[in-house]
Amino acid sequence: MSVTNVTQSGGGAAEESRTESRTNVGELELSELETLLRTLGAAPFHARQIYRWVYRRGVTNFEAMTDLSRALRSRLSATCYVSTPDLVRTEQSVDGTTKFLLRLADGRDIESVYIPDTPAQTFCVSTQVGCAMRCAFCLTGKMGLTRHLTAGEIAGQVRRLAGELGMFARAFNIVLMGMGEPLHNYDQTMKGLRMLATTQGLAVPARRVTLSTVGIVPAIERLASEPLMPNLAISLHATTEEQRDALVPLNQRYSLASLVEACKRIPLRRRSRITFEYVLLEGVNDTPADARRLGTLVGGLKAKVNLLPLNEGPGIPFSRPSDERVDAFARALAARGLTVSVRKSRGRDIRAACGQLIVEGQRQSPGQRLAILMDRGQDQG
Ligand code: SAH
């Protein structure tokens, strides 16, 4: 692996936080930017030009937006700015996965991961600093929730990665599988996705986005009414209420039965399926009986199963099953006619794999607050 430290030359998120009397255009979706332009006495179509600069070329300095009039450029510079998460450090894995440590305007750090060729190019992004869900096997959960990300921070991660990787003009997928529970931060997550889907910008369509959720049932139901409904991955992890209560505490509020019922009611695009993620914990949920029950639970749905052999970590009281056990579990599901994949962990040498998102230390010094998590594997379903 290799680590590259980046020295910021100013003008990034941390600096912009000192200028908060101006409007952060990085938080505005196209219609909001049109409204803002009207209040500045300018024509709303300039919003599309600004979106092109910011999302397609990574230009956030209004003075450099040369297709806007000088007068409008100075008015924008005086009243607005565009905040983008600062790049602190990248770490590259031997398998090509790159982990980005990003700093937000308030000094909090998050991680985003670039996973090449799986077979598509994929950006794995965070929706919260930390997570409130406390799943028993997840390191991010151990950290608790520090705060939600804003829509601009969610979209800003993608802008930062596209810029650093020279990918503004290339197609890529987005998986909301970084730090946090996206449906616990519903409005900002959906707004961030609308910003990323804007055709004058990065134009990432909903079918290229996968939202992974622990199973907040009312929010899943609400998703069904979204004009831009992403692909859905459900973190199932267990096949009985008792077992899921222990592994995924949220099950005590939204039961496995109600979650599966909600999945049955979700309208799916043609040929699309719900992915059920299932972390394999040795001797806990990886027996032949578990495979049978899992087959029965999701067998009636347009579903595929993605098995995630546990990525072990400090303080995680479970072990990863042997490859033979994982294989036997996968075969048992396939024998029942299910489509199964086993997530091959990417980036484990740089702790960029699922559940390896580690709080690197709770350094409270102003410049270096807490860090990270991250999590990712291959095959986003
Ligand atoms: N909050 C969302 C996104 C989490 S990350 C969710 O719960 O779906 C994506 C996947 O990684 C989830 O299925 C999560 O349960 C899983 N995961 C968490 N810790 C893991 C670990 N240590 N090993 C393997 N997978 C893990």
CSV table of C-alpha atoms and ligand atoms in Angstrom, one decimal:
chain,number,residue,atom,x,y,z
A,1,MET,CA,0.0,0.0,0.0
A,2,SER,CA,1.1,3.6,-0.3
A,3,VAL,CA,0.1,6.7,1.6
A,4,THR,CA,0.1,10.2,0.2
A,5,ASN,CA,-0.3,13.1,2.5
A,6,VAL,CA,-1.7,16.2,0.9
A,7,THR,CA,-1.0,19.7,2.1
A,8,GLN,CA,-3.9,22.0,1.6
A,9,SER,CA,-3.1,25.4,0.1
A,10,GLY,CA,-6.2,27.1,1.5
A,11,GLY,CA,-9.6,27.8,0.0
A,12,GLY,CA,-10.9,24.5,1.1
A,13,ALA,CA,-13.7,23.5,3.4
A,14,ALA,CA,-11.9,24.5,6.7
A,15,GLU,CA,-11.2,28.0,5.4
A,16,GLU,CA,-14.7,28.5,4.0
A,17,SER,CA,-16.2,27.8,7.4
A,18,ARG,CA,-15.0,31.2,8.5
A,19,THR,CA,-17.0,32.9,5.9
A,20,GLU,CA,-20.4,31.5,6.8
A,21,SER,CA,-22.3,34.8,6.2
A,22,ARG,CA,-22.1,33.9,2.5
A,23,THR,CA,-24.3,31.3,0.9
A,24,ASN,CA,-22.8,27.9,0.3
A,25,VAL,CA,-23.8,27.1,-3.2
A,26,GLY,CA,-22.5,23.5,-2.6
A,27,GLU,CA,-25.7,22.9,-0.6
A,28,LEU,CA,-28.1,24.0,-3.3
A,29,GLU,CA,-29.9,21.8,-5.7
A,30,LEU,CA,-30.6,23.3,-9.2
A,31,SER,CA,-34.0,24.8,-8.4
A,32,GLU,CA,-32.7,26.4,-5.2
A,33,LEU,CA,-29.8,27.9,-7.1
A,34,GLU,CA,-32.2,29.3,-9.7
A,35,THR,CA,-34.1,31.0,-6.9
A,36,LEU,CA,-30.9,32.4,-5.5
A,37,LEU,CA,-30.0,33.9,-8.9
A,38,ARG,CA,-33.4,35.5,-9.1
A,39,THR,CA,-32.8,37.2,-5.8
A,40,LEU,CA,-29.5,38.5,-7.1
A,41,GLY,CA,-31.3,40.0,-10.1
A,42,ALA,CA,-29.9,37.4,-12.5
A,43,ALA,CA,-31.5,35.0,-14.9
A,44,PRO,CA,-32.2,31.6,-13.5
A,45,PHE,CA,-30.5,29.8,-16.4
A,46,HIS,CA,-27.1,30.8,-15.0
A,47,ALA,CA,-27.7,28.0,-12.4
A,48,ARG,CA,-27.2,25.4,-15.1
A,49,GLN,CA,-23.9,27.1,-16.1
A,50,ILE,CA,-22.7,27.2,-12.5
A,51,TYR,CA,-23.7,23.5,-12.1
A,52,ARG,CA,-21.5,22.6,-15.1
A,53,TRP,CA,-18.5,24.4,-13.7
A,54,VAL,CA,-18.8,23.0,-10.2
A,55,TYR,CA,-19.9,19.4,-11.0
A,56,ARG,CA,-18.3,18.8,-14.4
A,57,ARG,CA,-15.0,20.7,-14.1
A,58,GLY,CA,-14.5,21.0,-10.4
A,59,VAL,CA,-14.3,24.8,-10.6
A,60,THR,CA,-15.6,26.5,-7.4
A,61,ASN,CA,-14.1,29.9,-7.8
A,62,PHE,CA,-16.9,32.1,-9.4
A,63,GLU,CA,-14.3,34.5,-11.0
A,64,ALA,CA,-13.1,31.6,-13.2
A,65,MET,CA,-16.6,30.9,-14.6
A,66,THR,CA,-15.9,32.7,-17.8
A,67,ASP,CA,-19.3,32.3,-19.4
A,68,LEU,CA,-20.9,34.4,-16.7
A,69,SER,CA,-20.8,38.2,-17.0
A,70,ARG,CA,-18.2,40.0,-14.9
A,71,ALA,CA,-20.9,41.7,-12.9
A,72,LEU,CA,-22.5,38.4,-12.0
A,73,ARG,CA,-19.2,36.8,-11.1
A,74,SER,CA,-18.4,39.6,-8.7
A,75,ARG,CA,-21.9,39.5,-7.2
A,76,LEU,CA,-21.6,35.8,-6.7
A,77,SER,CA,-18.1,36.1,-5.2
A,78,ALA,CA,-19.3,38.7,-2.7
A,79,THR,CA,-22.3,36.7,-1.5
A,80,CYS,CA,-21.6,33.0,-2.2
A,81,TYR,CA,-19.0,30.3,-2.0
A,82,VAL,CA,-18.8,26.6,-2.8
A,83,SER,CA,-17.5,24.3,0.0
A,84,THR,CA,-15.9,21.0,-0.9
A,85,PRO,CA,-14.5,18.5,1.6
A,86,ASP,CA,-10.7,18.9,1.9
A,87,LEU,CA,-8.5,16.0,0.9
A,88,VAL,CA,-6.2,15.2,3.9
A,89,ARG,CA,-4.7,11.9,2.8
A,90,THR,CA,-5.1,9.0,0.3
A,91,GLU,CA,-4.1,5.4,0.9
A,92,GLN,CA,-3.9,3.1,-2.0
A,93,SER,CA,-4.3,-0.6,-1.6
A,94,VAL,CA,-2.4,-3.2,-3.6
A,95,ASP,CA,-5.7,-4.1,-5.3
A,96,GLY,CA,-6.2,-0.5,-6.6
A,97,THR,CA,-8.8,0.5,-4.0
A,98,THR,CA,-8.1,4.0,-2.8
A,99,LYS,CA,-9.3,5.3,0.5
A,100,PHE,CA,-9.7,9.1,0.8
A,101,LEU,CA,-9.6,10.8,4.2
A,102,LEU,CA,-11.6,14.0,3.8
A,103,ARG,CA,-12.0,16.9,6.2
A,104,LEU,CA,-15.3,18.7,6.5
A,105,ALA,CA,-15.7,22.5,7.2
A,106,ASP,CA,-16.1,21.9,10.9
A,107,GLY,CA,-12.9,19.9,11.1
A,108,ARG,CA,-14.6,16.5,11.3
A,109,ASP,CA,-13.2,13.7,9.2
A,110,ILE,CA,-14.9,11.1,7.0
A,111,GLU,CA,-13.7,8.6,4.6
A,112,SER,CA,-14.8,7.8,1.0
A,113,VAL,CA,-13.4,4.9,-1.0
A,114,TYR,CA,-12.8,4.4,-4.7
A,115,ILE,CA,-13.2,0.8,-5.8
A,116,PRO,CA,-12.1,0.3,-9.5
A,117,ASP,CA,-13.2,-2.3,-11.9
A,118,THR,CA,-15.8,-4.3,-10.0
A,119,PRO,CA,-16.5,-4.3,-13.1
A,120,ALA,CA,-17.7,-0.7,-12.9
A,121,GLN,CA,-15.9,2.1,-11.2
A,122,THR,CA,-17.5,2.6,-7.8
A,123,PHE,CA,-17.4,5.4,-5.2
A,124,CYS,CA,-18.4,4.4,-1.7
A,125,VAL,CA,-19.6,7.4,0.2
A,126,SER,CA,-20.5,8.2,3.8
A,127,THR,CA,-23.8,9.8,5.0
A,128,GLN,CA,-23.0,10.4,8.6
A,129,VAL,CA,-20.0,11.0,10.9
A,130,GLY,CA,-20.3,7.8,12.9
A,131,CYS,CA,-23.5,5.8,13.1
A,132,ALA,CA,-26.2,5.4,15.7
A,133,MET,CA,-27.2,1.8,14.8
A,134,ARG,CA,-24.7,-0.1,16.8
A,135,CYS,CA,-24.7,-3.4,14.9
A,136,ALA,CA,-22.8,-5.9,17.0
A,137,PHE,CA,-20.1,-6.7,14.4
A,138,CYS,CA,-19.5,-3.2,12.9
A,139,LEU,CA,-16.7,-0.9,14.0
A,140,THR,CA,-18.5,2.2,12.8
A,141,GLY,CA,-21.3,1.4,15.2
A,142,LYS,CA,-18.9,1.3,18.1
A,143,MET,CA,-18.2,5.0,17.6
A,144,GLY,CA,-21.8,6.2,17.9
A,145,LEU,CA,-23.2,9.1,15.9
A,146,THR,CA,-21.3,12.4,15.9
A,147,ARG,CA,-23.5,14.1,13.3
A,148,HIS,CA,-25.4,13.8,10.0
A,149,LEU,CA,-23.7,14.9,6.9
A,150,THR,CA,-25.4,17.7,4.9
A,151,ALA,CA,-26.6,17.1,1.3
A,152,GLY,CA,-23.7,19.2,0.1
A,153,GLU,CA,-21.2,17.2,2.1
A,154,ILE,CA,-22.6,13.9,0.6
A,155,ALA,CA,-22.4,15.3,-2.9
A,156,GLY,CA,-19.1,17.1,-2.2
A,157,GLN,CA,-17.4,13.8,-1.4
A,158,VAL,CA,-18.3,12.6,-4.9
A,159,ARG,CA,-17.1,15.9,-6.4
A,160,ARG,CA,-13.8,15.7,-4.5
A,161,LEU,CA,-13.2,12.1,-5.6
A,162,ALA,CA,-14.2,12.7,-9.2
A,163,GLY,CA,-11.8,15.7,-9.3
A,164,GLU,CA,-8.9,13.8,-7.6
A,165,LEU,CA,-9.3,10.8,-9.9
A,166,GLY,CA,-9.8,12.8,-13.1
A,167,MET,CA,-13.3,11.2,-13.5
A,168,PHE,CA,-15.6,14.1,-14.1
A,169,ALA,CA,-16.3,12.8,-17.6
A,170,ARG,CA,-16.5,9.1,-16.7
A,171,ALA,CA,-19.4,7.0,-15.6
A,172,PHE,CA,-19.3,5.5,-12.2
A,173,ASN,CA,-21.5,3.9,-9.6
A,174,ILE,CA,-22.2,5.2,-6.1
A,175,VAL,CA,-22.8,3.0,-3.1
A,176,LEU,CA,-24.0,4.5,0.1
A,177,MET,CA,-22.1,2.0,2.1
A,178,GLY,CA,-19.6,4.2,3.9
A,179,MET,CA,-19.9,5.5,7.3
A,180,GLY,CA,-23.5,5.9,8.6
A,181,GLU,CA,-27.0,4.8,8.0
A,182,PRO,CA,-28.4,6.7,5.0
A,183,LEU,CA,-32.1,6.4,5.9
A,184,HIS,CA,-31.4,7.8,9.4
A,185,ASN,CA,-30.4,11.0,7.4
A,186,TYR,CA,-33.1,10.7,4.9
A,187,ASP,CA,-33.7,14.2,3.6
A,188,GLN,CA,-30.1,15.2,3.2
A,189,THR,CA,-29.2,11.9,1.6
A,190,MET,CA,-32.0,12.2,-1.0
A,191,LYS,CA,-31.2,15.8,-1.7
A,192,GLY,CA,-27.5,14.9,-2.2
A,193,LEU,CA,-28.6,12.2,-4.7
A,194,ARG,CA,-30.8,14.8,-6.5
A,195,MET,CA,-27.8,17.1,-6.7
A,196,LEU,CA,-25.6,14.3,-8.1
A,197,ALA,CA,-28.3,13.3,-10.6
A,198,THR,CA,-28.7,16.8,-12.1
A,199,THR,CA,-28.1,16.5,-15.8
A,200,GLN,CA,-26.0,19.7,-16.1
A,201,GLY,CA,-23.8,18.3,-13.3
A,202,LEU,CA,-22.4,14.8,-12.8
A,203,ALA,CA,-25.7,13.3,-14.0
A,204,VAL,CA,-25.4,10.1,-12.0
A,205,PRO,CA,-28.8,8.3,-12.6
A,206,ALA,CA,-30.6,6.6,-9.7
A,207,ARG,CA,-30.0,3.2,-11.4
A,208,ARG,CA,-26.3,3.8,-10.8
A,209,VAL,CA,-26.8,4.3,-7.1
A,210,THR,CA,-27.2,1.7,-4.4
A,211,LEU,CA,-28.5,2.6,-1.0
A,212,SER,CA,-27.6,0.2,1.8
A,213,THR,CA,-29.8,0.3,4.9
A,214,VAL,CA,-30.0,-1.5,8.2
A,215,GLY,CA,-33.8,-1.6,7.7
A,216,ILE,CA,-35.7,1.5,8.9
A,217,VAL,CA,-39.1,0.3,7.7
A,218,PRO,CA,-41.0,3.6,7.4
A,219,ALA,CA,-38.1,5.2,5.5
A,220,ILE,CA,-38.0,2.3,3.1
A,221,GLU,CA,-41.7,2.8,2.5
A,222,ARG,CA,-41.1,6.5,1.9
A,223,LEU,CA,-38.4,5.6,-0.6
A,224,ALA,CA,-40.9,4.0,-2.8
A,225,SER,CA,-42.5,7.4,-3.5
A,226,GLU,CA,-39.2,9.0,-4.6
A,227,PRO,CA,-38.9,10.2,-8.2
A,228,LEU,CA,-35.3,9.1,-8.0
A,229,MET,CA,-35.4,5.7,-6.3
A,230,PRO,CA,-31.9,4.2,-5.9
A,231,ASN,CA,-31.3,0.4,-5.9
A,232,LEU,CA,-31.8,-1.0,-2.5
A,233,ALA,CA,-29.5,-3.2,-0.4
A,234,ILE,CA,-30.9,-4.5,2.9
A,235,SER,CA,-28.6,-5.5,5.7
A,236,LEU,CA,-30.4,-8.6,6.8
A,237,HIS,CA,-27.7,-10.6,8.7
A,238,ALA,CA,-30.1,-12.9,10.6
A,239,THR,CA,-33.0,-15.2,10.0
A,240,THR,CA,-34.9,-15.2,13.3
A,241,GLU,CA,-36.2,-12.2,15.3
A,242,GLU,CA,-34.2,-13.3,18.3
A,243,GLN,CA,-30.9,-13.6,16.4
A,244,ARG,CA,-31.5,-10.3,14.6
A,245,ASP,CA,-32.4,-8.5,17.8
A,246,ALA,CA,-29.0,-9.5,19.1
A,247,LEU,CA,-27.0,-8.5,16.0
A,248,VAL,CA,-28.9,-5.5,14.7
A,249,PRO,CA,-30.4,-3.6,17.7
A,250,LEU,CA,-32.8,-1.7,15.4
A,251,ASN,CA,-34.7,-5.0,14.9
A,252,GLN,CA,-36.2,-4.5,18.3
A,253,ARG,CA,-38.1,-1.6,16.8
A,254,TYR,CA,-38.6,-2.7,13.2
A,255,SER,CA,-38.9,-6.5,13.2
A,256,LEU,CA,-37.5,-8.8,10.6
A,257,ALA,CA,-41.0,-9.8,9.6
A,258,SER,CA,-42.0,-6.2,9.0
A,259,LEU,CA,-38.8,-5.5,7.1
A,260,VAL,CA,-39.4,-8.4,4.7
A,261,GLU,CA,-43.0,-7.3,4.3
A,262,ALA,CA,-41.9,-3.8,3.4
A,263,CYS,CA,-39.5,-5.2,0.8
A,264,LYS,CA,-42.3,-7.2,-0.8
A,265,ARG,CA,-44.2,-3.9,-1.3
A,266,ILE,CA,-41.3,-2.0,-2.9
A,267,PRO,CA,-41.9,-1.3,-6.6
A,268,LEU,CA,-38.9,-2.4,-8.6
A,269,ARG,CA,-37.7,-1.4,-12.0
A,270,ARG,CA,-37.8,-4.0,-14.7
A,271,ARG,CA,-35.0,-6.5,-14.2
A,272,SER,CA,-34.0,-5.0,-10.9
A,273,ARG,CA,-33.8,-6.8,-7.6
A,274,ILE,CA,-33.3,-6.1,-4.0
A,275,THR,CA,-29.9,-7.1,-2.6
A,276,PHE,CA,-29.9,-8.8,0.8
A,277,GLU,CA,-26.6,-8.4,2.6
A,278,TYR,CA,-25.7,-11.1,5.1
A,279,VAL,CA,-22.6,-10.8,7.2
A,280,LEU,CA,-21.3,-14.3,8.0
A,281,LEU,CA,-20.3,-14.9,11.6
A,282,GLU,CA,-18.7,-18.2,12.4
A,283,GLY,CA,-21.0,-20.5,14.5
A,284,VAL,CA,-23.6,-17.7,14.9
A,285,ASN,CA,-25.5,-17.3,11.7
A,286,ASP,CA,-23.7,-19.5,9.2
A,287,THR,CA,-25.2,-23.0,9.8
A,288,PRO,CA,-27.2,-25.1,7.3
A,289,ALA,CA,-30.3,-24.2,9.2
A,290,ASP,CA,-29.6,-20.5,8.8
A,291,ALA,CA,-29.1,-21.0,5.0
A,292,ARG,CA,-32.5,-22.8,4.8
A,293,ARG,CA,-34.3,-20.1,6.7
A,294,LEU,CA,-32.6,-17.3,4.6
A,295,GLY,CA,-33.7,-19.1,1.5
A,296,THR,CA,-37.3,-19.3,2.7
A,297,LEU,CA,-37.3,-15.6,3.9
A,298,VAL,CA,-36.2,-14.1,0.6
A,299,GLY,CA,-37.1,-16.9,-1.8
A,300,GLY,CA,-40.4,-15.3,-2.7
A,301,LEU,CA,-38.9,-11.9,-3.5
A,302,LYS,CA,-37.1,-10.5,-6.6
A,303,ALA,CA,-33.8,-10.8,-4.6
A,304,LYS,CA,-30.2,-11.6,-4.7
A,305,VAL,CA,-28.0,-12.4,-1.7
A,306,ASN,CA,-24.6,-10.9,-1.1
A,307,LEU,CA,-22.7,-12.8,1.6
A,308,LEU,CA,-20.1,-10.7,3.5
A,309,PRO,CA,-17.7,-12.9,5.4
A,310,LEU,CA,-16.9,-10.9,8.6
A,311,ASN,CA,-14.0,-8.5,8.4
A,312,GLU,CA,-12.6,-8.9,11.9
A,313,GLY,CA,-11.6,-6.0,14.0
A,314,PRO,CA,-10.6,-5.0,17.5
A,315,GLY,CA,-13.4,-5.4,20.0
A,316,ILE,CA,-15.6,-7.3,17.5
A,317,PRO,CA,-16.6,-10.5,19.4
A,318,PHE,CA,-17.1,-12.7,16.3
A,319,SER,CA,-14.9,-14.6,13.9
A,320,ARG,CA,-14.8,-14.9,10.1
A,321,PRO,CA,-15.9,-18.4,8.9
A,322,SER,CA,-13.4,-20.4,6.9
A,323,ASP,CA,-13.7,-20.2,3.1
A,324,GLU,CA,-15.1,-23.7,3.1
A,325,ARG,CA,-18.0,-22.7,5.4
A,326,VAL,CA,-18.7,-19.6,3.3
A,327,ASP,CA,-18.7,-21.7,0.2
A,328,ALA,CA,-21.1,-24.3,1.7
A,329,PHE,CA,-23.5,-21.5,2.8
A,330,ALA,CA,-23.4,-20.0,-0.7
A,331,ARG,CA,-24.0,-23.3,-2.3
A,332,ALA,CA,-27.0,-24.1,0.0
A,333,LEU,CA,-28.6,-20.8,-1.1
A,334,ALA,CA,-27.8,-21.4,-4.8
A,335,ALA,CA,-29.4,-24.9,-4.5
A,336,ARG,CA,-32.6,-23.2,-3.6
A,337,GLY,CA,-32.5,-21.1,-6.8
A,338,LEU,CA,-31.2,-17.9,-5.3
A,339,THR,CA,-28.6,-15.7,-6.9
A,340,VAL,CA,-25.7,-15.5,-4.5
A,341,SER,CA,-22.5,-13.6,-4.5
A,342,VAL,CA,-19.7,-13.6,-1.9
A,343,ARG,CA,-18.2,-10.2,-1.4
A,344,LYS,CA,-14.5,-10.3,-1.9
A,345,SER,CA,-13.1,-7.7,0.4
A,346,ARG,CA,-11.2,-5.0,-1.3
A,347,GLY,CA,-8.7,-2.8,0.3
A,348,ARG,CA,-8.2,-4.8,3.5
A,349,ASP,CA,-4.5,-3.8,3.7
A,350,ILE,CA,-5.6,-0.2,4.1
A,351,ARG,CA,-8.6,-0.9,6.3
A,352,ALA,CA,-11.0,0.2,3.6
A,353,ALA,CA,-13.0,-3.0,3.7
A,354,CYS,CA,-16.5,-3.5,5.1
A,355,GLY,CA,-16.6,-2.9,8.9
A,356,GLN,CA,-13.0,-1.9,9.0
A,357,LEU,CA,-13.8,1.7,9.2
A,358,ILE,CA,-11.9,2.4,12.3
A,359,VAL,CA,-12.0,5.4,14.5
A,360,GLU,CA,-8.3,6.1,14.2
A,361,GLY,CA,-8.2,7.9,17.5
A,362,GLN,CA,-10.1,10.6,19.3
A,363,ARG,CA,-7.6,13.3,18.9
A,364,GLN,CA,-9.3,16.4,20.1
A,365,SER,CA,-6.8,19.0,18.9
A,366,PRO,CA,-8.7,21.5,16.7
A,367,GLY,CA,-7.0,20.5,13.5
A,368,GLN,CA,-7.2,16.8,14.0
A,369,ARG,CA,-10.4,15.6,15.4
A,370,LEU,CA,-11.7,12.2,15.2
A,371,ALA,CA,-11.4,10.1,12.2
A,372,ILE,CA,-13.0,7.7,10.2
A,373,LEU,CA,-14.6,4.7,9.2
A,374,MET,CA,-15.0,3.0,6.1
A,375,ASP,CA,-16.2,0.1,4.7
A,376,ARG,CA,-16.4,-1.5,1.4
A,377,GLY,CA,-16.1,-4.6,-0.5
A,378,GLN,CA,-16.6,-5.8,-4.0
A,379,ASP,CA,-19.9,-6.3,-5.7
A,380,GLN,CA,-22.5,-3.8,-4.8
A,381,GLY,CA,-25.3,-5.9,-6.1
B,1,SAH,N1,-25.8,1.5,7.5
B,1,SAH,C1,-25.8,0.8,6.2
B,1,SAH,C2,-24.5,0.8,5.5
B,1,SAH,C3,-23.5,0.0,6.2
B,1,SAH,S1,-22.1,-0.5,5.4
B,1,SAH,C4,-26.3,-0.6,6.4
B,1,SAH,O1,-26.4,-1.0,7.6
B,1,SAH,O2,-26.6,-1.3,5.4
B,1,SAH,C5,-22.4,-1.8,4.3
B,1,SAH,C6,-22.5,-3.3,4.9
B,1,SAH,O3,-21.3,-3.6,5.6
B,1,SAH,C7,-23.6,-3.5,5.8
B,1,SAH,O4,-24.3,-4.6,5.3
B,1,SAH,C8,-22.9,-3.7,7.1
B,1,SAH,O5,-23.8,-4.5,8.0
B,1,SAH,C9,-21.7,-4.5,6.7
B,1,SAH,N2,-20.7,-4.6,7.7
B,1,SAH,C10,-20.5,-3.8,8.8
B,1,SAH,N3,-19.5,-4.3,9.6
B,1,SAH,C11,-19.0,-5.4,8.9
B,1,SAH,C12,-17.9,-6.2,9.1
B,1,SAH,N4,-17.1,-6.1,10.2
B,1,SAH,N5,-17.6,-7.2,8.2
B,1,SAH,C13,-18.4,-7.3,7.1
B,1,SAH,N6,-19.4,-6.5,6.8
B,1,SAH,C14,-19.7,-5.5,7.7
